[in-house]
mmCIF file of C-alpha atoms in Angstrom:
data_model
loop_
_atom_site.group_PDB
_atom_site.id
_atom_site.type_symbol
_atom_site.label_atom_id
_atom_site.label_comp_id
_atom_site.label_asym_id
_atom_site.label_seq_id
_atom_site.Cartn_x
_atom_site.Cartn_y
_atom_site.Cartn_z
ATOM 1 C CA MET T 1 81.845 -47.761 -48.984
ATOM 2 C CA LEU T 2 85.303 -47.827 -50.616
ATOM 3 C CA GLU T 3 85.202 -51.601 -50.827
ATOM 4 C CA GLN T 4 81.838 -51.355 -52.593
ATOM 5 C CA LEU T 5 83.320 -48.831 -55.012
ATOM 6 C CA GLU T 6 86.058 -51.267 -55.917
ATOM 7 C CA LYS T 7 83.552 -54.019 -56.664
ATOM 8 C CA LEU T 8 81.783 -51.749 -59.135
ATOM 9 C CA ILE T 9 84.910 -51.293 -61.275
ATOM 10 C CA ARG T 10 86.174 -54.871 -61.038
ATOM 11 C CA ILE T 11 84.010 -56.189 -63.859
ATOM 12 C CA ASP T 12 85.014 -57.022 -67.422
ATOM 13 C CA PRO T 13 81.991 -57.127 -69.735
ATOM 14 C CA ALA T 14 84.182 -57.572 -72.817
ATOM 15 C CA GLU T 15 86.218 -60.349 -71.129
ATOM 16 C CA ARG T 16 89.433 -58.929 -72.540
ATOM 17 C CA GLY T 17 91.447 -57.833 -69.509
ATOM 18 C CA LEU T 18 92.887 -59.061 -66.230
ATOM 19 C CA ILE T 19 89.615 -58.974 -64.302
ATOM 20 C CA SER T 20 88.123 -61.695 -66.508
ATOM 21 C CA SER T 21 90.935 -64.027 -65.376
ATOM 22 C CA GLU T 22 89.813 -63.954 -61.744
ATOM 23 C CA ALA T 23 87.190 -66.664 -62.235
ATOM 24 C CA ARG T 24 89.981 -69.086 -63.089
ATOM 25 C CA PHE T 25 93.007 -67.795 -61.198
ATOM 26 C CA GLY T 26 91.518 -65.935 -58.232
ATOM 27 C CA ALA T 27 91.484 -62.302 -57.152
ATOM 28 C CA LEU T 28 94.237 -60.011 -58.379
ATOM 29 C CA ALA T 29 95.372 -57.016 -56.321
ATOM 30 C CA GLY T 30 92.078 -56.654 -54.497
ATOM 31 C CA GLY T 31 91.747 -54.069 -51.745
ATOM 32 C CA GLU T 32 94.110 -51.516 -53.300
ATOM 33 C CA LEU T 33 91.554 -48.813 -54.063
ATOM 34 C CA ALA T 34 90.585 -48.019 -50.465
ATOM 35 C CA PRO T 35 94.063 -47.163 -49.110
ATOM 36 C CA ALA T 36 94.862 -45.206 -52.273
ATOM 37 C CA CYS T 37 91.694 -43.112 -51.904
ATOM 38 C CA ARG T 38 92.221 -42.535 -48.195
ATOM 39 C CA ASP T 39 95.793 -41.403 -48.703
ATOM 40 C CA LEU T 40 94.753 -39.046 -51.478
ATOM 41 C CA ALA T 41 91.941 -37.626 -49.351
ATOM 42 C CA ARG T 42 94.114 -37.045 -46.304
ATOM 43 C CA ARG T 43 97.503 -36.104 -47.757
ATOM 44 C CA ALA T 44 97.017 -34.750 -51.274
ATOM 45 C CA ARG T 45 98.672 -31.393 -51.780
ATOM 46 C CA HIS T 46 99.979 -31.444 -55.345
ATOM 47 C CA VAL T 47 99.126 -34.413 -57.570
ATOM 48 C CA VAL T 48 100.726 -35.275 -60.906
ATOM 49 C CA LEU T 49 98.480 -37.365 -63.175
ATOM 50 C CA VAL T 50 100.099 -39.246 -66.063
ATOM 51 C CA THR T 51 98.022 -40.637 -68.935
ATOM 52 C CA GLY T 52 97.861 -41.194 -72.689
ATOM 53 C CA PHE T 53 98.225 -44.435 -74.673
ATOM 54 C CA TYR T 54 98.970 -43.918 -78.361
ATOM 55 C CA ILE T 55 97.480 -46.205 -81.024
ATOM 56 C CA PRO T 56 99.792 -45.872 -84.070
ATOM 57 C CA LEU T 57 97.587 -48.106 -86.233
ATOM 58 C CA GLY T 58 94.421 -46.234 -85.349
ATOM 59 C CA THR T 59 92.248 -44.614 -88.012
ATOM 60 C CA PRO T 60 93.585 -41.994 -87.583
ATOM 61 C CA PRO T 61 96.673 -42.647 -85.422
ATOM 62 C CA ALA T 62 95.788 -41.095 -82.062
ATOM 63 C CA ALA T 63 95.622 -41.647 -78.321
ATOM 64 C CA GLU T 64 92.979 -44.072 -77.142
ATOM 65 C CA THR T 65 89.815 -43.031 -75.326
ATOM 66 C CA ASP T 66 90.706 -45.010 -72.197
ATOM 67 C CA GLY T 67 92.810 -43.008 -69.760
ATOM 68 C CA PRO T 68 92.292 -39.279 -70.449
ATOM 69 C CA LEU T 69 88.571 -39.391 -69.612
ATOM 70 C CA GLY T 70 89.028 -40.785 -66.101
ATOM 71 C CA THR T 71 92.134 -38.677 -65.542
ATOM 72 C CA ALA T 72 90.350 -35.441 -66.422
ATOM 73 C CA LEU T 73 87.438 -36.193 -64.101
ATOM 74 C CA LEU T 74 89.826 -36.985 -61.235
ATOM 75 C CA ALA T 75 91.782 -33.803 -61.958
ATOM 76 C CA ASP T 76 88.619 -31.695 -61.842
ATOM 77 C CA VAL T 77 87.520 -33.121 -58.484
ATOM 78 C CA LEU T 78 90.981 -32.640 -56.978
ATOM 79 C CA LEU T 79 91.185 -29.056 -58.222
ATOM 80 C CA ARG T 80 87.762 -28.134 -56.870
ATOM 81 C CA ALA T 81 88.779 -29.631 -53.515
ATOM 82 C CA GLY T 82 91.754 -27.285 -53.365
ATOM 83 C CA VAL T 83 94.466 -29.703 -54.507
ATOM 84 C CA SER T 84 96.845 -28.449 -57.189
ATOM 85 C CA VAL T 85 97.206 -30.720 -60.207
ATOM 86 C CA ASP T 86 99.284 -31.291 -63.319
ATOM 87 C CA LEU T 87 98.287 -33.642 -66.131
ATOM 88 C CA VAL T 88 101.279 -35.134 -67.932
ATOM 89 C CA THR T 89 101.507 -36.771 -71.335
ATOM 90 C CA ASP T 90 103.667 -36.735 -74.468
ATOM 91 C CA ARG T 91 103.324 -35.062 -77.842
ATOM 92 C CA TRP T 92 101.663 -38.108 -79.374
ATOM 93 C CA CYS T 93 98.808 -38.049 -76.867
ATOM 94 C CA ALA T 94 98.630 -34.346 -76.027
ATOM 95 C CA PRO T 95 95.754 -33.467 -78.414
ATOM 96 C CA ALA T 96 93.432 -36.075 -76.888
ATOM 97 C CA VAL T 97 94.421 -35.253 -73.297
ATOM 98 C CA ARG T 98 93.901 -31.543 -73.909
ATOM 99 C CA ALA T 99 90.513 -32.235 -75.488
ATOM 100 C CA ALA T 100 89.451 -34.309 -72.474
ATOM 101 C CA ALA T 101 90.621 -31.593 -70.071
ATOM 102 C CA GLU T 102 88.877 -28.850 -72.034
ATOM 103 C CA ALA T 103 85.551 -30.676 -72.197
ATOM 104 C CA THR T 104 85.744 -31.553 -68.491
ATOM 105 C CA GLY T 105 86.427 -27.983 -67.423
ATOM 106 C CA VAL T 106 90.051 -28.507 -66.412
ATOM 107 C CA PRO T 107 92.332 -25.632 -67.491
ATOM 108 C CA VAL T 108 94.201 -26.806 -70.574
ATOM 109 C CA ASP T 109 97.384 -25.073 -69.430
ATOM 110 C CA LEU T 110 97.639 -27.704 -66.682
ATOM 111 C CA VAL T 111 98.473 -30.301 -69.351
ATOM 112 C CA GLN T 112 102.259 -30.635 -69.265
ATOM 113 C CA VAL T 113 103.733 -32.154 -72.421
ATOM 114 C CA CYS T 114 106.987 -34.083 -72.396
ATOM 115 C CA PRO T 115 109.046 -33.120 -75.502
ATOM 116 C CA PHE T 116 108.755 -36.542 -77.131
ATOM 117 C CA PRO T 117 109.032 -37.393 -79.934
ATOM 118 C CA PRO T 118 111.873 -34.919 -80.503
ATOM 119 C CA ARG T 119 111.285 -32.239 -83.098
ATOM 120 C CA PRO T 120 113.883 -31.389 -85.756
ATOM 121 C CA GLY T 121 116.877 -29.877 -84.028
ATOM 122 C CA GLU T 122 115.964 -31.268 -80.599
ATOM 123 C CA THR T 123 118.073 -33.859 -78.840
ATOM 124 C CA VAL T 124 117.295 -36.412 -76.160
ATOM 125 C CA SER T 125 118.754 -33.970 -73.650
ATOM 126 C CA ALA T 126 115.665 -31.780 -74.102
ATOM 127 C CA MET T 127 113.569 -34.535 -72.565
ATOM 128 C CA HIS T 128 115.965 -34.931 -69.640
ATOM 129 C CA GLU T 129 116.001 -31.183 -69.056
ATOM 130 C CA TRP T 130 112.204 -31.127 -69.129
ATOM 131 C CA GLU T 131 112.032 -33.866 -66.492
ATOM 132 C CA ALA T 132 114.571 -32.126 -64.248
ATOM 133 C CA ASP T 133 112.758 -28.792 -64.468
ATOM 134 C CA PHE T 134 109.383 -30.440 -63.948
ATOM 135 C CA LEU T 135 110.622 -32.217 -60.816
ATOM 136 C CA VAL T 136 111.921 -28.952 -59.358
ATOM 137 C CA ASP T 137 108.545 -27.325 -59.967
ATOM 138 C CA ALA T 138 106.655 -30.309 -58.531
ATOM 139 C CA GLN T 139 108.787 -30.222 -55.386
ATOM 140 C CA ARG T 140 108.237 -26.488 -55.041
ATOM 141 C CA ARG T 141 104.488 -27.119 -55.139
ATOM 142 C CA GLY T 142 104.712 -29.883 -52.542
ATOM 143 C CA ILE T 143 104.069 -32.944 -54.682
ATOM 144 C CA SER T 144 102.441 -35.684 -52.620
ATOM 145 C CA HIS T 145 101.161 -38.167 -55.219
ATOM 146 C CA LEU T 146 102.082 -39.434 -58.660
ATOM 147 C CA VAL T 147 99.248 -41.255 -60.451
ATOM 148 C CA ALA T 148 99.299 -43.178 -63.753
ATOM 149 C CA ILE T 149 96.015 -44.051 -65.452
ATOM 150 C CA GLU T 150 96.298 -46.299 -68.527
ATOM 151 C CA ARG T 151 99.905 -45.364 -69.221
ATOM 152 C CA VAL T 152 102.105 -48.071 -70.719
ATOM 153 C CA GLY T 153 105.477 -48.820 -69.157
ATOM 154 C CA PRO T 154 108.471 -51.001 -70.066
ATOM 155 C CA SER T 155 108.213 -54.754 -69.768
ATOM 156 C CA HIS T 156 110.293 -56.982 -67.553
ATOM 157 C CA THR T 157 113.803 -58.133 -68.253
ATOM 158 C CA ARG T 158 115.135 -61.502 -67.145
ATOM 159 C CA GLU T 159 116.864 -59.745 -64.248
ATOM 160 C CA SER T 160 113.802 -57.784 -63.098
ATOM 161 C CA ALA T 161 111.588 -60.881 -63.189
ATOM 162 C CA TRP T 162 114.231 -62.810 -61.247
ATOM 163 C CA LEU T 163 114.675 -60.058 -58.649
ATOM 164 C CA GLN T 164 110.927 -59.636 -58.253
ATOM 165 C CA SER T 165 110.601 -63.354 -57.511
ATOM 166 C CA GLY T 166 113.195 -63.160 -54.761
ATOM 167 C CA GLY T 167 115.882 -64.777 -56.872
ATOM 168 C CA GLN T 168 114.018 -67.865 -58.045
ATOM 169 C CA ASP T 169 115.994 -69.396 -60.908
ATOM 170 C CA ARG T 170 112.922 -71.180 -62.264
ATOM 171 C CA VAL T 171 111.312 -67.797 -62.892
ATOM 172 C CA ALA T 172 114.372 -66.602 -64.802
ATOM 173 C CA LEU T 173 114.334 -69.779 -66.890
ATOM 174 C CA ASP T 174 110.620 -69.447 -67.576
ATOM 175 C CA PHE T 175 111.135 -65.832 -68.592
ATOM 176 C CA SER T 176 113.944 -66.720 -70.993
ATOM 177 C CA SER T 177 111.807 -69.417 -72.587
ATOM 178 C CA ARG T 178 109.082 -66.863 -73.339
ATOM 179 C CA VAL T 179 110.935 -63.618 -74.028
ATOM 180 C CA THR T 180 114.018 -63.066 -76.178
ATOM 181 C CA ALA T 181 116.673 -60.582 -75.114
ATOM 182 C CA ASN T 182 115.666 -58.063 -77.787
ATOM 183 C CA GLN T 183 112.001 -58.257 -76.718
ATOM 184 C CA ALA T 184 112.675 -57.555 -73.038
ATOM 185 C CA GLY T 185 112.497 -54.114 -71.475
ATOM 186 C CA HIS T 186 110.239 -52.485 -74.063
ATOM 187 C CA CYS T 187 106.780 -50.933 -73.955
ATOM 188 C CA HIS T 188 104.294 -53.285 -75.603
ATOM 189 C CA ASN T 189 100.651 -53.051 -76.521
ATOM 190 C CA MET T 190 98.263 -55.895 -75.692
ATOM 191 C CA ARG T 191 99.160 -57.570 -78.970
ATOM 192 C CA GLY T 192 102.781 -57.783 -77.867
ATOM 193 C CA VAL T 193 103.976 -55.181 -80.370
ATOM 194 C CA ALA T 194 106.735 -52.851 -79.156
ATOM 195 C CA ILE T 195 105.609 -49.217 -79.168
ATOM 196 C CA ASP T 196 108.625 -47.440 -77.660
ATOM 197 C CA GLU T 197 108.861 -45.013 -80.581
ATOM 198 C CA PHE T 198 105.343 -43.835 -79.769
ATOM 199 C CA THR T 199 105.789 -43.667 -75.985
ATOM 200 C CA ALA T 200 107.714 -41.068 -74.007
ATOM 201 C CA PRO T 201 109.588 -42.674 -71.089
ATOM 202 C CA LEU T 202 107.328 -41.112 -68.461
ATOM 203 C CA HIS T 203 107.719 -44.285 -66.400
ATOM 204 C CA ARG T 204 110.992 -42.768 -65.202
ATOM 205 C CA LEU T 205 109.010 -40.397 -63.009
ATOM 206 C CA PHE T 206 107.730 -43.437 -61.105
ATOM 207 C CA GLU T 207 111.148 -45.066 -60.934
ATOM 208 C CA ARG T 208 113.172 -42.010 -59.919
ATOM 209 C CA TRP T 209 110.980 -39.506 -58.141
ATOM 210 C CA PRO T 210 110.091 -41.607 -55.058
ATOM 211 C CA GLU T 211 113.817 -41.729 -54.248
ATOM 212 C CA ARG T 212 114.121 -37.968 -54.535
ATOM 213 C CA VAL T 213 110.890 -36.817 -52.902
ATOM 214 C CA GLY T 214 110.305 -37.899 -49.326
ATOM 215 C CA GLY T 215 106.841 -39.308 -48.663
ATOM 216 C CA LEU T 216 105.811 -39.407 -52.331
ATOM 217 C CA GLN T 217 103.118 -42.042 -52.901
ATOM 218 C CA THR T 218 102.392 -43.558 -56.304
ATOM 219 C CA ILE T 219 99.215 -45.063 -57.749
ATOM 220 C CA GLY T 220 98.922 -47.094 -60.943
ATOM 221 C CA VAL T 221 95.615 -47.845 -62.663
ATOM 222 C CA GLY T 222 95.366 -50.442 -65.413
ATOM 223 C CA ASP T 223 93.348 -53.216 -66.968
ATOM 224 C CA GLY T 224 95.696 -55.258 -69.140
ATOM 225 C CA ALA T 225 99.087 -55.804 -67.362
ATOM 226 C CA ASN T 226 101.191 -53.494 -69.557
ATOM 227 C CA GLU T 227 100.476 -50.336 -67.580
ATOM 228 C CA ILE T 228 102.611 -48.499 -65.025
ATOM 229 C CA GLY T 229 101.854 -49.982 -61.603
ATOM 230 C CA MET T 230 101.666 -53.615 -62.686
ATOM 231 C CA GLY T 231 105.271 -54.193 -61.629
ATOM 232 C CA ARG T 232 103.974 -54.511 -58.084
ATOM 233 C CA LEU T 233 102.294 -57.790 -59.100
ATOM 234 C CA PRO T 234 104.257 -60.979 -59.801
ATOM 235 C CA TRP T 235 105.255 -61.437 -63.444
ATOM 236 C CA THR T 236 104.386 -65.123 -63.137
ATOM 237 C CA ASP T 237 100.851 -64.347 -61.960
ATOM 238 C CA LEU T 238 100.226 -61.817 -64.716
ATOM 239 C CA VAL T 239 101.582 -64.048 -67.483
ATOM 240 C CA ARG T 240 99.288 -66.944 -66.656
ATOM 241 C CA ARG T 241 96.300 -64.599 -66.896
ATOM 242 C CA LEU T 242 97.193 -63.441 -70.412
ATOM 243 C CA SER T 243 96.749 -65.370 -73.635
ATOM 244 C CA GLY T 244 98.984 -65.723 -76.673
ATOM 245 C CA GLU T 245 102.643 -66.455 -77.247
ATOM 246 C CA HIS T 246 103.445 -62.811 -76.519
ATOM 247 C CA ALA T 247 102.080 -62.937 -72.939
ATOM 248 C CA GLY T 248 105.533 -62.985 -71.350
ATOM 249 C CA ARG T 249 106.616 -59.681 -72.825
ATOM 250 C CA VAL T 250 103.463 -57.689 -72.003
ATOM 251 C CA PRO T 251 103.582 -57.128 -68.187
ATOM 252 C CA CYS T 252 105.071 -53.803 -67.113
ATOM 253 C CA ARG T 253 107.941 -53.978 -64.624
ATOM 254 C CA VAL T 254 107.252 -50.578 -62.999
ATOM 255 C CA GLY T 255 105.426 -50.848 -59.698
ATOM 256 C CA CYS T 256 103.539 -48.352 -57.540
ATOM 257 C CA THR T 257 102.581 -48.012 -53.897
ATOM 258 C CA TRP T 258 99.062 -49.093 -54.875
ATOM 259 C CA THR T 259 97.904 -50.791 -58.061
ATOM 260 C CA VAL T 260 94.225 -50.473 -58.949
ATOM 261 C CA VAL T 261 93.149 -53.199 -61.374
ATOM 262 C CA CYS T 262 89.817 -52.667 -63.090
ATOM 263 C CA GLY T 263 87.884 -53.673 -66.193
ATOM 264 C CA VAL T 264 88.497 -50.317 -67.911
ATOM 265 C CA SER T 265 91.154 -47.903 -66.678
ATOM 266 C CA ASN T 266 88.861 -44.874 -66.880
ATOM 267 C CA TRP T 267 86.747 -46.582 -64.236
ATOM 268 C CA GLY T 268 89.762 -46.549 -61.929
ATOM 269 C CA GLY T 269 90.002 -42.783 -62.375
ATOM 270 C CA TYR T 270 86.296 -42.454 -61.629
ATOM 271 C CA ALA T 271 86.628 -44.599 -58.503
ATOM 272 C CA LEU T 272 89.651 -42.670 -57.225
ATOM 273 C CA ALA T 273 87.692 -39.431 -57.638
ATOM 274 C CA ALA T 274 84.631 -40.884 -55.917
ATOM 275 C CA GLY T 275 86.630 -42.423 -53.077
ATOM 276 C CA PHE T 276 88.583 -39.215 -52.567
ATOM 277 C CA ALA T 277 85.361 -37.168 -52.490
ATOM 278 C CA GLN T 278 83.631 -39.567 -50.116
ATOM 279 C CA ASP T 279 86.517 -39.711 -47.642
ATOM 280 C CA ARG T 280 87.128 -35.965 -47.844
ATOM 281 C CA GLY T 281 83.444 -35.137 -47.417
ATOM 282 C CA VAL T 282 83.076 -33.333 -50.751
ATOM 283 C CA ILE T 283 80.733 -35.671 -52.638
ATOM 284 C CA ASP T 284 78.910 -32.694 -54.155
ATOM 285 C CA LEU T 285 81.964 -32.105 -56.357
ATOM 286 C CA LEU T 286 80.925 -35.190 -58.326
ATOM 287 C CA ARG T 287 77.443 -33.952 -59.193
ATOM 288 C CA ARG T 288 78.463 -32.011 -62.288
ATOM 289 C CA HIS T 289 79.998 -35.134 -63.803
ATOM 290 C CA THR T 290 76.775 -36.682 -65.000
ATOM 291 C CA VAL T 291 76.448 -39.617 -67.361
ATOM 292 C CA GLU T 292 75.471 -37.165 -70.084
ATOM 293 C CA SER T 293 78.485 -34.945 -69.435
ATOM 294 C CA GLN T 294 80.818 -37.929 -69.743
ATOM 295 C CA HIS T 295 79.258 -38.740 -73.094
ATOM 296 C CA ASP T 296 79.903 -35.156 -74.174
ATOM 297 C CA VAL T 297 83.544 -35.351 -73.063
ATOM 298 C CA LEU T 298 84.044 -38.631 -74.899
ATOM 299 C CA ARG T 299 82.556 -37.282 -78.113
ATOM 300 C CA HIS T 300 84.655 -34.119 -77.865
ATOM 301 C CA MET T 301 87.817 -36.176 -77.360
ATOM 302 C CA VAL T 302 87.100 -38.218 -80.465
ATOM 303 C CA SER T 303 86.256 -35.250 -82.677
ATOM 304 C CA ALA T 304 88.650 -32.597 -81.391
ATOM 305 C CA GLY T 305 91.625 -34.680 -80.279
ATOM 306 C CA PRO T 306 91.223 -36.827 -82.159
ATOM 307 C CA ALA T 307 91.059 -40.050 -80.151
ATOM 308 C CA VAL T 308 90.248 -43.640 -81.083
ATOM 309 C CA ASP T 309 88.870 -46.696 -79.334
ATOM 310 C CA GLY T 310 91.891 -48.714 -78.204
ATOM 311 C CA VAL T 311 90.353 -52.039 -79.221
ATOM 312 C CA THR T 312 88.639 -51.218 -82.515
ATOM 313 C CA ARG T 313 91.143 -48.445 -83.383
ATOM 314 C CA GLN T 314 88.259 -46.426 -84.796
ATOM 315 C CA PRO T 315 87.284 -42.793 -84.023
ATOM 316 C CA THR T 316 84.059 -43.675 -82.236
ATOM 317 C CA ALA T 317 82.611 -42.555 -78.904
ATOM 318 C CA THR T 318 83.356 -45.945 -77.360
ATOM 319 C CA VAL T 319 85.960 -47.224 -74.909
ATOM 320 C CA ASP T 320 87.808 -50.546 -75.147
ATOM 321 C CA GLY T 321 85.249 -51.841 -77.617
ATOM 322 C CA LEU T 322 82.314 -51.132 -75.295
ATOM 323 C CA ASP T 323 79.312 -49.136 -76.454
ATOM 324 C CA PHE T 324 78.701 -46.059 -74.326
ATOM 325 C CA GLU T 325 75.823 -47.474 -72.269
ATOM 326 C CA THR T 326 77.867 -50.519 -71.253
ATOM 327 C CA TYR T 327 80.967 -48.441 -70.644
ATOM 328 C CA ILE T 328 79.288 -45.816 -68.456
ATOM 329 C CA ASP T 329 77.289 -48.240 -66.298
ATOM 330 C CA PRO T 330 79.911 -48.455 -63.495
ATOM 331 C CA TRP T 331 79.928 -44.649 -63.238
ATOM 332 C CA ARG T 332 76.145 -44.622 -63.103
ATOM 333 C CA ARG T 333 76.298 -47.184 -60.281
ATOM 334 C CA ILE T 334 79.000 -45.248 -58.441
ATOM 335 C CA ARG T 335 76.827 -42.141 -58.490
ATOM 336 C CA ALA T 336 73.872 -44.155 -57.190
ATOM 337 C CA LEU T 337 76.006 -45.644 -54.408
ATOM 338 C CA LEU T 338 77.006 -42.148 -53.301
ATOM 339 C CA GLY T 339 73.444 -40.873 -53.503
ATOM 340 C CA ILE T 340 73.940 -38.482 -56.411
ATOM 341 C CA ALA T 341 72.185 -40.439 -59.166
#
């Protein structure tokens, strides 16, 4: 069943992400969804969900519609199954994430907002203090999983690409031929534009917390190589699947225990929720999340957030350039597979 779920989200109708590269370069990170779902179903106690991808050139500038939708649905299913949850984002993306939570029925006070960008009078130390306090609270609540859904992370450096390859000098040389020193180690969008000033460094939770919390498992969901979790996959493999001169500086260096690659990141959130519910024996928790309700959530995000389509940059009830009927089809098929169509 879990393997069938993964097949349903590993499609790319717009042919714009990593999944579309599989016809030429072979499967990428297949088989990751099942163990992630099983571990969530059997060990989840307190889960921290990180999402929000800001589009500074959007009309208006806002978080994109991919990410918060799938995160909110997963949060709702976890909560109704008795798992405590926090949703984490930054100030740039908070309005859209709150709107998605509100429309999904997730208490808005569960949205934790990192104090970035700093407000007048605030210093960088405020962000560090927030992280330290948040970790203490997460440990007190028994954090078991840290999940990123469509959350950008910093790109590779020459050293990280070299270390990831096991010290292959040819990889370091290839990296240097593609990426300048001042381009390395930054968060980039799919166009290769650095967006650090619009992105709180929430990737640090994935880099630091596993060392401080015994047994903490991490899950990364993405569709384009620049998301948290992609650091588990070879930089060389990701680069060859991307197009453009900027391909080398796009892949994120931050890895996770499991990396779920899908055509649209929201679909990864849907599949994690469905797989969790199936393995836990609580499929009925998915019933309320109908196709129509997802359309309502999407429209509310766009109007109340606001939020924009990450591809078109417009405030429309679409995701990654897909009209709603195309976008929602995998969720419709997931519901049919589980017998709740």
